[in-house]
Amino acid sequence: MDGSSGTVDPVSTITIPPQMGPIEFMRRLRRDQLSVLSPEVYSRPLIYNRFLFLRSYFVNKPEYIEHILVTNAANYVKSHIMRRLLEPLVGKGLLTSEGDFWRRQRRIAAPAFHHKRIAGFVATMATSSAAWADTWPEGRAFDLSEALMGVTLEIIAKTMFSANVSGVVQDVRRLLGTVMEYAKPGVLDMFGFPEIMPRRVPKAYRDAVAELDALIEGFVAPRRADEQDRGDLLSMLLAARDPETGEGMTPTQLRDEVMTIFLAGHETTSNALTWTWYLLAQHPDVAARLEAEVDQALQGRVPAYEDLAKLPYARMVVEEAIRLYPPAHSISRTALHDDILGRTRIPAGSMITISPHTTHRNPTLWPDPERFDPERFAPGNGADRHRFAYLPFGGGPRICIGNSFAITEALTILAATAQRWRIALVPERPVEPVGLITLRPASGLWVTAKRR
């Protein structure tokens, strides 16, 4: 199948600076995937590299991205590197599973993310956000990224699993920090050695996963014995039956799906809001316009679902923030069979990397791409933009199932906090993005807050 868009693009090759060398390149790639990107990469449509046995293609053209994620999506499965990183944590959940099993699990989970159900979650999101925002320490420096993780964790637990996690927030933060630190591609994977060769999973990673398992089991176990349908995702998962066998999910399947939604459902949103506030702190004109919109729409009350439609500028701010800092900064696939992109042959077994972070900063797609400008997402703007020039939630059949939930949650939290506070960055605490499993600030986002 031909992925050509009618033009022929040259295939570039990554050139490793001589002073770096391949070993140092790999070390940097493991520590921070963004650190090896040179400026010229942002405008190249297709880049090839080979490290021993691993053929790697870096794709940065919307037409090619659409071909991989939509047109010929059946040929591209989650890469073995990504599966090896995440399966110890989320098992065969929605994030990592494939084929008929993935489709079944997606069908089961989809009703929990229907827009009518999400609308019913806004009251919980709003009350949690307002109560959390009222605890901010005025005038004293604090890590806003850590605080945001706490409120998004509370919201996902209440809405998806009807659980109270207030007593374990610190534990989850600690364990996730360990996971992010140790869930890095190994040398054997990065050089493409056969999968039959054993890989070592760091003990600290295994221990963190075991603790998270125990934590999740703590609020799933009582629900197994309680057959009450609470209308949340956990009730749907517990009640799900295979149409052919009539069997429900095994304990392992249930654990994998709960872990996937529990972790992915709060960590990415907290990162998105962290970068949103980071940008607002540097652009007081945008912050002032956002505050005026929030004040006018809410009139001092906590946000309700119907209020979100009155916050178009807030949505533009969030969309522009995740253009510049998409939490899911890269997407990786493995080609099952030979394919064609433009006129470039993609051999079976090749690893494909799509980087929303890079595509969102491609100067051929986004004028002045480094500039924070929410007006890019104003109604009518970008009508001629290719739909895969912007993909903070991926695309195609495997687009993030929680994308509407995430945007609704982000708008609700942003409105509730902008209603109360204005922040300033702490100068002696520089903010550096680091691309691991997600894109997060390496040392947090330290701010001081002033009550409005």
Short mmCIF file of C-alpha atoms in Angstrom, two decimals:
data_model
loop_
_atom_site.label_atom_id
_atom_site.label_comp_id
_atom_site.label_asym_id
_atom_site.label_seq_id
_atom_site.Cartn_x
_atom_site.Cartn_y
_atom_site.Cartn_z
CA MET A 1 0.00 0.00 0.00
CA ASP A 2 1.35 3.38 -0.98
CA GLY A 3 1.49 6.09 1.67
CA SER A 4 2.44 8.79 -0.81
CA SER A 5 0.75 12.17 -0.65
CA GLY A 6 1.70 12.98 -4.25
CA THR A 7 5.16 14.28 -3.49
CA VAL A 8 8.48 12.57 -2.98
CA ASP A 9 10.40 13.44 0.16
CA PRO A 10 14.06 12.72 0.68
CA VAL A 11 14.91 10.34 3.49
CA SER A 12 17.33 12.02 5.86
CA THR A 13 19.72 10.18 8.12
CA ILE A 14 20.36 11.17 11.71
CA THR A 15 23.91 12.37 12.02
CA ILE A 16 25.40 11.80 15.44
CA PRO A 17 27.84 14.57 16.32
CA PRO A 18 31.41 13.16 16.40
CA GLN A 19 31.97 14.49 19.92
CA MET A 20 28.94 12.53 21.11
CA GLY A 21 29.36 9.14 19.47
CA PRO A 22 26.77 6.34 19.36
CA ILE A 23 27.20 5.26 22.99
CA GLU A 24 26.69 8.78 24.36
CA PHE A 25 23.77 9.20 21.93
CA MET A 26 22.13 6.12 23.41
CA ARG A 27 22.77 7.28 26.96
CA ARG A 28 21.13 10.63 26.28
CA LEU A 29 18.24 8.97 24.50
CA ARG A 30 17.57 6.78 27.56
CA ARG A 31 17.68 9.77 29.94
CA ASP A 32 15.63 12.15 27.83
CA GLN A 33 14.31 11.35 24.36
CA LEU A 34 14.08 15.05 23.48
CA SER A 35 17.73 15.73 24.25
CA VAL A 36 18.98 14.12 21.03
CA LEU A 37 16.76 16.18 18.72
CA SER A 38 18.72 18.71 16.72
CA PRO A 39 16.93 21.81 15.33
CA GLU A 40 16.90 20.59 11.74
CA VAL A 41 14.91 17.47 12.71
CA TYR A 42 11.76 19.53 13.22
CA SER A 43 11.29 20.24 9.51
CA ARG A 44 12.36 16.88 8.04
CA PRO A 45 9.48 14.65 6.89
CA LEU A 46 11.22 11.28 7.21
CA ILE A 47 14.45 10.31 8.94
CA TYR A 48 16.12 6.92 8.87
CA ASN A 49 18.69 5.45 11.17
CA ARG A 50 20.07 2.05 11.97
CA PHE A 51 21.66 0.87 15.20
CA LEU A 52 23.07 -2.62 14.61
CA PHE A 53 19.92 -4.72 14.02
CA LEU A 54 17.33 -2.01 14.59
CA ARG A 55 15.94 -0.14 11.58
CA SER A 56 14.33 3.05 12.80
CA TYR A 57 12.22 5.62 10.95
CA PHE A 58 11.30 8.96 12.48
CA VAL A 59 8.12 10.22 10.77
CA ASN A 60 7.28 13.91 10.77
CA LYS A 61 4.85 14.47 7.91
CA PRO A 62 1.08 14.50 8.54
CA GLU A 63 0.28 12.46 5.42
CA TYR A 64 2.70 9.74 6.48
CA ILE A 65 1.42 9.82 10.05
CA GLU A 66 -2.14 9.38 8.80
CA HIS A 67 -1.04 6.43 6.69
CA ILE A 68 0.52 4.71 9.71
CA LEU A 69 -2.22 5.46 12.24
CA VAL A 70 -5.29 5.21 9.98
CA THR A 71 -4.95 4.09 6.37
CA ASN A 72 -2.72 1.10 7.03
CA ALA A 73 -3.06 0.93 10.82
CA ALA A 74 -3.40 -2.89 10.75
CA ASN A 75 0.24 -3.10 9.64
CA TYR A 76 1.59 -1.12 12.60
CA VAL A 77 1.44 -2.52 16.14
CA LYS A 78 2.76 -1.09 19.38
CA SER A 79 6.54 -1.33 19.23
CA HIS A 80 8.30 -4.07 21.16
CA ILE A 81 10.31 -1.42 23.01
CA MET A 82 7.18 0.30 24.28
CA ARG A 83 5.56 -2.98 25.22
CA ARG A 84 8.63 -4.06 27.14
CA LEU A 85 8.68 -0.76 29.03
CA LEU A 86 5.01 -0.68 29.94
CA GLU A 87 3.83 -4.29 30.25
CA PRO A 88 5.45 -4.82 33.66
CA LEU A 89 3.32 -1.89 34.82
CA VAL A 90 0.02 -2.10 32.91
CA GLY A 91 0.15 -5.68 31.61
CA LYS A 92 -2.13 -6.30 28.63
CA GLY A 93 -4.35 -3.29 29.23
CA LEU A 94 -5.74 -0.94 26.59
CA LEU A 95 -2.39 0.78 26.25
CA THR A 96 -0.44 -2.30 25.19
CA SER A 97 -2.85 -5.01 23.97
CA GLU A 98 -3.52 -5.74 20.31
CA GLY A 99 -6.02 -7.38 17.97
CA ASP A 100 -9.36 -8.83 18.99
CA PHE A 101 -8.51 -8.71 22.69
CA TRP A 102 -7.82 -4.97 22.50
CA ARG A 103 -11.03 -4.35 20.53
CA ARG A 104 -13.08 -6.23 23.15
CA GLN A 105 -11.54 -4.34 26.03
CA ARG A 106 -12.04 -1.03 24.24
CA ARG A 107 -15.72 -1.80 23.66
CA ILE A 108 -16.15 -2.56 27.36
CA ALA A 109 -14.45 0.65 28.50
CA ALA A 110 -15.90 3.01 25.90
CA PRO A 111 -19.27 3.70 27.64
CA ALA A 112 -17.45 5.10 30.67
CA PHE A 113 -16.05 7.84 28.44
CA HIS A 114 -19.28 8.72 26.61
CA HIS A 115 -19.90 12.47 26.62
CA LYS A 116 -23.11 12.13 28.66
CA ARG A 117 -21.27 10.24 31.36
CA ILE A 118 -18.39 12.71 31.30
CA ALA A 119 -20.91 15.53 31.75
CA GLY A 120 -22.02 13.80 34.94
CA PHE A 121 -18.43 13.72 36.19
CA VAL A 122 -17.94 17.50 36.02
CA ALA A 123 -19.56 18.14 39.41
CA THR A 124 -17.03 15.82 41.06
CA MET A 125 -14.19 17.39 39.07
CA ALA A 126 -15.28 20.88 40.06
CA THR A 127 -15.77 20.27 43.77
CA SER A 128 -12.46 18.41 44.01
CA SER A 129 -10.68 21.19 42.11
CA ALA A 130 -12.15 24.00 44.18
CA ALA A 131 -11.41 22.27 47.49
CA TRP A 132 -7.86 21.54 46.33
CA ALA A 133 -7.25 25.10 45.08
CA ASP A 134 -8.34 26.48 48.45
CA THR A 135 -5.40 24.68 50.06
CA TRP A 136 -2.72 26.50 48.04
CA PRO A 137 -0.13 28.20 50.28
CA GLU A 138 -0.28 31.90 49.45
CA GLY A 139 3.13 33.55 49.08
CA ARG A 140 5.10 30.36 49.74
CA ALA A 141 6.92 28.41 47.02
CA PHE A 142 5.49 24.99 46.19
CA ASP A 143 5.71 22.44 43.40
CA LEU A 144 2.57 22.93 41.35
CA SER A 145 3.23 19.85 39.21
CA GLU A 146 3.18 17.65 42.29
CA ALA A 147 0.05 19.34 43.58
CA LEU A 148 -1.72 18.88 40.25
CA MET A 149 -0.93 15.19 40.28
CA GLY A 150 -2.70 14.92 43.60
CA VAL A 151 -5.97 16.45 42.39
CA THR A 152 -6.04 14.55 39.07
CA LEU A 153 -5.39 11.33 40.98
CA GLU A 154 -8.31 12.09 43.28
CA ILE A 155 -10.59 12.85 40.33
CA ILE A 156 -9.79 9.69 38.35
CA ALA A 157 -10.22 7.54 41.45
CA LYS A 158 -13.61 9.07 42.31
CA THR A 159 -15.06 9.17 38.80
CA MET A 160 -13.76 5.91 37.35
CA PHE A 161 -13.58 3.69 40.42
CA SER A 162 -15.67 5.39 43.15
CA ALA A 163 -12.61 5.18 45.37
CA ASN A 164 -11.09 7.49 47.95
CA VAL A 165 -7.32 7.74 47.52
CA SER A 166 -6.65 10.70 49.77
CA GLY A 167 -4.52 8.57 52.05
CA VAL A 168 -2.26 7.18 49.32
CA VAL A 169 -1.54 10.20 47.11
CA GLN A 170 2.00 10.55 48.42
CA ASP A 171 2.64 6.84 47.86
CA VAL A 172 1.42 7.02 44.27
CA ARG A 173 3.61 10.06 43.57
CA ARG A 174 6.64 8.27 44.98
CA LEU A 175 5.98 5.06 43.08
CA LEU A 176 5.31 6.85 39.80
CA GLY A 177 8.57 8.74 40.24
CA THR A 178 10.37 5.41 40.53
CA VAL A 179 8.58 4.02 37.48
CA MET A 180 9.54 7.06 35.40
CA GLU A 181 13.13 6.80 36.55
CA TYR A 182 13.59 3.13 35.69
CA ALA A 183 11.18 2.51 32.79
CA LYS A 184 13.76 3.22 30.10
CA PRO A 185 14.65 1.27 26.97
CA GLY A 186 17.46 -1.21 27.48
CA VAL A 187 20.57 -1.43 25.33
CA LEU A 188 19.50 -4.75 23.81
CA ASP A 189 16.23 -3.21 22.61
CA MET A 190 17.85 -0.03 21.35
CA PHE A 191 20.24 -2.06 19.21
CA GLY A 192 17.54 -4.42 17.98
CA PHE A 193 18.74 -7.68 19.49
CA PRO A 194 16.26 -10.59 19.15
CA GLU A 195 13.41 -10.63 21.63
CA ILE A 196 14.30 -14.16 22.74
CA MET A 197 17.32 -12.72 24.52
CA PRO A 198 16.37 -12.10 28.17
CA ARG A 199 16.05 -8.50 29.35
CA ARG A 200 16.60 -7.34 32.89
CA VAL A 201 13.84 -5.40 34.62
CA PRO A 202 15.38 -3.21 37.37
CA LYS A 203 14.49 -4.36 40.87
CA ALA A 204 13.38 -0.85 41.86
CA TYR A 205 10.88 -0.91 38.97
CA ARG A 206 9.59 -4.37 39.95
CA ASP A 207 9.20 -3.30 43.57
CA ALA A 208 7.33 -0.13 42.60
CA VAL A 209 4.94 -2.12 40.41
CA ALA A 210 4.33 -4.59 43.25
CA GLU A 211 3.44 -1.73 45.60
CA LEU A 212 1.10 -0.23 43.02
CA ASP A 213 -0.52 -3.64 42.54
CA ALA A 214 -1.21 -3.86 46.26
CA LEU A 215 -2.63 -0.34 46.28
CA ILE A 216 -4.96 -1.06 43.34
CA GLU A 217 -6.07 -4.37 44.85
CA GLY A 218 -6.98 -2.48 48.02
CA PHE A 219 -9.88 -0.71 46.35
CA VAL A 220 -10.76 -3.39 43.76
CA ALA A 221 -11.10 -6.30 46.21
CA PRO A 222 -14.13 -4.91 48.10
CA ARG A 223 -15.90 -4.26 44.82
CA ARG A 224 -15.52 -7.88 43.69
CA ALA A 225 -17.58 -8.96 46.68
CA ASP A 226 -20.05 -6.08 46.28
CA GLU A 227 -22.21 -6.68 43.20
CA GLN A 228 -23.74 -3.20 43.31
CA ASP A 229 -23.55 -1.35 39.99
CA ARG A 230 -22.21 2.10 40.82
CA GLY A 231 -22.23 3.29 37.23
CA ASP A 232 -18.48 3.72 37.06
CA LEU A 233 -15.82 2.08 34.91
CA LEU A 234 -15.00 -0.52 37.54
CA SER A 235 -18.62 -1.70 37.62
CA MET A 236 -18.53 -2.07 33.82
CA LEU A 237 -15.31 -4.05 33.93
CA LEU A 238 -16.63 -6.34 36.68
CA ALA A 239 -19.89 -6.95 34.82
CA ALA A 240 -18.32 -7.51 31.38
CA ARG A 241 -18.86 -10.93 29.82
CA ASP A 242 -17.32 -12.50 26.75
CA PRO A 243 -20.18 -12.90 24.21
CA GLU A 244 -18.88 -16.33 23.13
CA THR A 245 -17.96 -17.94 26.46
CA GLY A 246 -19.99 -15.87 28.93
CA GLU A 247 -16.90 -15.56 31.08
CA GLY A 248 -15.93 -12.38 32.85
CA MET A 249 -12.50 -10.84 33.08
CA THR A 250 -9.83 -12.79 34.83
CA PRO A 251 -8.26 -11.11 37.88
CA THR A 252 -5.21 -10.36 35.74
CA GLN A 253 -7.25 -8.71 32.98
CA LEU A 254 -9.17 -6.64 35.51
CA ARG A 255 -5.96 -5.57 37.22
CA ASP A 256 -4.38 -4.54 33.90
CA GLU A 257 -7.31 -2.35 32.82
CA VAL A 258 -7.70 -0.70 36.22
CA MET A 259 -3.98 0.01 36.41
CA THR A 260 -3.96 1.46 32.89
CA ILE A 261 -6.85 3.86 33.47
CA PHE A 262 -5.80 4.73 37.00
CA LEU A 263 -2.27 5.75 36.02
CA ALA A 264 -2.70 7.02 32.46
CA GLY A 265 -5.92 8.78 33.41
CA HIS A 266 -4.33 11.20 35.83
CA GLU A 267 -0.62 11.51 35.04
CA THR A 268 -1.01 12.92 31.53
CA THR A 269 -3.66 15.46 32.56
CA SER A 270 -1.56 16.71 35.46
CA ASN A 271 1.36 17.17 33.06
CA ALA A 272 -0.83 19.00 30.55
CA LEU A 273 -1.97 21.44 33.25
CA THR A 274 1.57 21.84 34.56
CA TRP A 275 2.71 23.06 31.15
CA THR A 276 -0.40 25.21 30.80
CA TRP A 277 0.39 27.06 34.03
CA TYR A 278 4.07 27.29 33.10
CA LEU A 279 3.12 29.11 29.90
CA LEU A 280 0.50 31.30 31.58
CA ALA A 281 3.07 32.47 34.13
CA GLN A 282 5.24 33.71 31.27
CA HIS A 283 2.40 35.37 29.33
CA PRO A 284 0.46 37.68 31.67
CA ASP A 285 -1.63 39.03 28.79
CA VAL A 286 -2.96 35.54 28.06
CA ALA A 287 -3.51 34.90 31.78
CA ALA A 288 -5.45 38.15 32.13
CA ARG A 289 -7.73 37.29 29.22
CA LEU A 290 -8.29 33.82 30.66
CA GLU A 291 -9.17 35.26 34.09
CA ALA A 292 -11.64 37.70 32.55
CA GLU A 293 -13.38 34.88 30.66
CA VAL A 294 -13.56 32.68 33.75
CA ASP A 295 -14.91 35.51 35.90
CA GLN A 296 -17.57 36.36 33.34
CA ALA A 297 -18.65 32.75 32.80
CA LEU A 298 -18.67 31.55 36.39
CA GLN A 299 -19.65 34.64 38.38
CA GLY A 300 -17.82 33.24 41.41
CA ARG A 301 -19.35 29.74 41.45
CA VAL A 302 -17.58 26.45 40.80
CA PRO A 303 -17.72 25.29 37.16
CA ALA A 304 -20.69 23.26 36.00
CA TYR A 305 -20.80 21.24 32.80
CA GLU A 306 -22.83 23.87 30.95
CA ASP A 307 -20.25 26.51 31.90
CA LEU A 308 -17.49 24.81 29.93
CA ALA A 309 -19.04 25.90 26.63
CA LYS A 310 -18.64 29.50 27.88
CA LEU A 311 -14.87 29.05 28.16
CA PRO A 312 -13.66 28.93 24.54
CA TYR A 313 -10.48 30.86 25.30
CA ALA A 314 -9.60 28.51 28.16
CA ARG A 315 -9.90 25.62 25.76
CA MET A 316 -7.67 27.43 23.25
CA VAL A 317 -5.08 27.95 25.99
CA VAL A 318 -5.06 24.24 26.89
CA GLU A 319 -4.90 23.16 23.24
CA GLU A 320 -1.95 25.46 22.56
CA ALA A 321 -0.18 24.32 25.73
CA ILE A 322 -0.36 20.67 24.69
CA ARG A 323 0.77 21.61 21.21
CA LEU A 324 4.02 22.89 22.67
CA TYR A 325 4.24 20.30 25.44
CA PRO A 326 2.21 17.19 24.55
CA PRO A 327 2.34 14.84 27.56
CA ALA A 328 2.40 11.82 25.25
CA HIS A 329 5.36 13.21 23.34
CA SER A 330 6.08 10.18 21.15
CA ILE A 331 4.24 7.24 19.59
CA SER A 332 6.08 4.12 18.52
CA ARG A 333 5.01 1.32 16.21
CA THR A 334 6.55 -1.75 14.59
CA ALA A 335 5.81 -2.58 10.94
CA LEU A 336 4.46 -6.13 10.57
CA HIS A 337 4.96 -6.21 6.80
CA ASP A 338 6.82 -4.20 4.20
CA ASP A 339 5.18 -0.88 3.38
CA ILE A 340 5.77 2.29 1.39
CA LEU A 341 5.88 5.89 2.67
CA GLY A 342 6.10 8.25 -0.29
CA ARG A 343 8.56 6.23 -2.32
CA THR A 344 10.51 4.93 0.65
CA ARG A 345 10.29 1.23 1.41
CA ILE A 346 9.67 0.45 5.07
CA PRO A 347 10.88 -3.11 5.74
CA ALA A 348 8.95 -5.42 8.02
CA GLY A 349 10.24 -5.22 11.59
CA SER A 350 11.21 -1.56 11.35
CA MET A 351 10.46 0.66 14.30
CA ILE A 352 8.45 3.78 13.52
CA THR A 353 8.54 6.80 15.81
CA ILE A 354 5.96 9.56 15.51
CA SER A 355 6.70 12.52 17.74
CA PRO A 356 3.79 14.88 18.42
CA HIS A 357 6.34 17.12 20.16
CA THR A 358 8.31 17.41 16.91
CA THR A 359 5.36 17.59 14.51
CA HIS A 360 3.76 20.31 16.65
CA ARG A 361 6.93 22.38 16.23
CA ASN A 362 7.41 21.71 12.52
CA PRO A 363 7.88 25.18 10.93
CA THR A 364 6.38 23.98 7.65
CA LEU A 365 3.13 23.27 9.51
CA TRP A 366 3.10 25.89 12.29
CA PRO A 367 4.25 29.49 11.66
CA ASP A 368 6.62 30.66 14.40
CA PRO A 369 6.17 27.28 16.09
CA GLU A 370 7.97 28.08 19.37
CA ARG A 371 5.62 30.97 20.17
CA PHE A 372 2.79 30.40 22.64
CA ASP A 373 -0.29 31.65 20.79
CA PRO A 374 -3.73 30.31 21.78
CA GLU A 375 -5.22 32.14 18.79
CA ARG A 376 -3.98 29.28 16.60
CA PHE A 377 -7.02 27.38 17.91
CA ALA A 378 -9.58 30.16 17.56
CA PRO A 379 -12.68 29.16 15.56
CA GLY A 380 -11.88 29.29 11.86
CA ASN A 381 -8.12 29.30 12.31
CA GLY A 382 -6.20 26.35 10.98
CA ALA A 383 -8.97 25.25 8.61
CA ASP A 384 -6.33 24.36 6.03
CA ARG A 385 -4.16 22.52 8.56
CA HIS A 386 -3.81 18.78 8.03
CA ARG A 387 -5.66 16.89 10.74
CA PHE A 388 -2.49 15.01 11.66
CA ALA A 389 -0.44 18.16 12.11
CA TYR A 390 -1.87 18.15 15.63
CA LEU A 391 -2.15 14.87 17.52
CA PRO A 392 -1.71 15.30 21.28
CA PHE A 393 -3.93 12.24 21.82
CA GLY A 394 -2.65 10.18 18.91
CA GLY A 395 -5.08 9.29 16.14
CA GLY A 396 -6.88 6.57 14.26
CA PRO A 397 -8.47 3.52 15.92
CA ARG A 398 -6.09 3.77 18.87
CA ILE A 399 -6.68 7.43 19.64
CA CYS A 400 -6.67 7.94 23.40
CA ILE A 401 -9.99 6.67 24.76
CA GLY A 402 -9.94 9.34 27.47
CA ASN A 403 -9.26 12.41 25.31
CA SER A 404 -12.66 14.04 25.95
CA PHE A 405 -12.43 13.21 29.65
CA ALA A 406 -8.94 14.76 29.80
CA ILE A 407 -9.94 18.01 28.08
CA THR A 408 -13.06 18.35 30.24
CA GLU A 409 -11.05 17.72 33.39
CA ALA A 410 -8.29 20.14 32.34
CA LEU A 411 -10.81 22.92 31.62
CA THR A 412 -12.59 22.34 34.93
CA ILE A 413 -9.41 22.41 37.01
CA LEU A 414 -7.99 25.37 35.10
CA ALA A 415 -11.18 27.40 35.55
CA ALA A 416 -11.46 26.61 39.26
CA THR A 417 -7.85 27.60 39.91
CA ALA A 418 -7.64 30.65 37.61
CA GLN A 419 -10.75 31.88 39.40
CA ARG A 420 -8.79 32.02 42.65
CA TRP A 421 -5.07 32.41 41.93
CA ARG A 422 -2.40 34.07 39.85
CA ILE A 423 1.02 32.43 39.88
CA ALA A 424 4.64 33.43 39.38
CA LEU A 425 7.58 31.16 38.62
CA VAL A 426 10.31 30.81 41.24
CA PRO A 427 13.40 32.18 39.41
CA GLU A 428 15.94 29.98 41.15
CA ARG A 429 14.01 26.86 40.13
CA PRO A 430 14.49 26.56 36.34
CA VAL A 431 12.02 24.43 34.42
CA GLU A 432 13.46 21.86 32.02
CA PRO A 433 11.25 19.42 30.09
CA VAL A 434 12.35 15.80 30.09
CA GLY A 435 10.91 13.23 27.71
CA LEU A 436 10.54 9.88 29.44
CA ILE A 437 7.31 7.88 29.21
CA THR A 438 5.57 11.25 29.36
CA LEU A 439 6.79 14.81 28.98
CA ARG A 440 7.21 16.33 32.43
CA PRO A 441 9.36 19.02 34.06
CA ALA A 442 12.58 17.42 35.28
CA SER A 443 12.50 19.12 38.70
CA GLY A 444 8.86 20.09 38.97
CA LEU A 445 7.19 23.47 38.51
CA TRP A 446 7.96 25.67 41.49
CA VAL A 447 5.70 28.69 41.84
CA THR A 448 4.35 31.20 44.29
CA ALA A 449 0.66 32.01 44.24
CA LYS A 450 -1.18 35.26 44.91
CA ARG A 451 -4.88 35.17 45.64
CA ARG A 452 -6.88 37.18 43.17
#
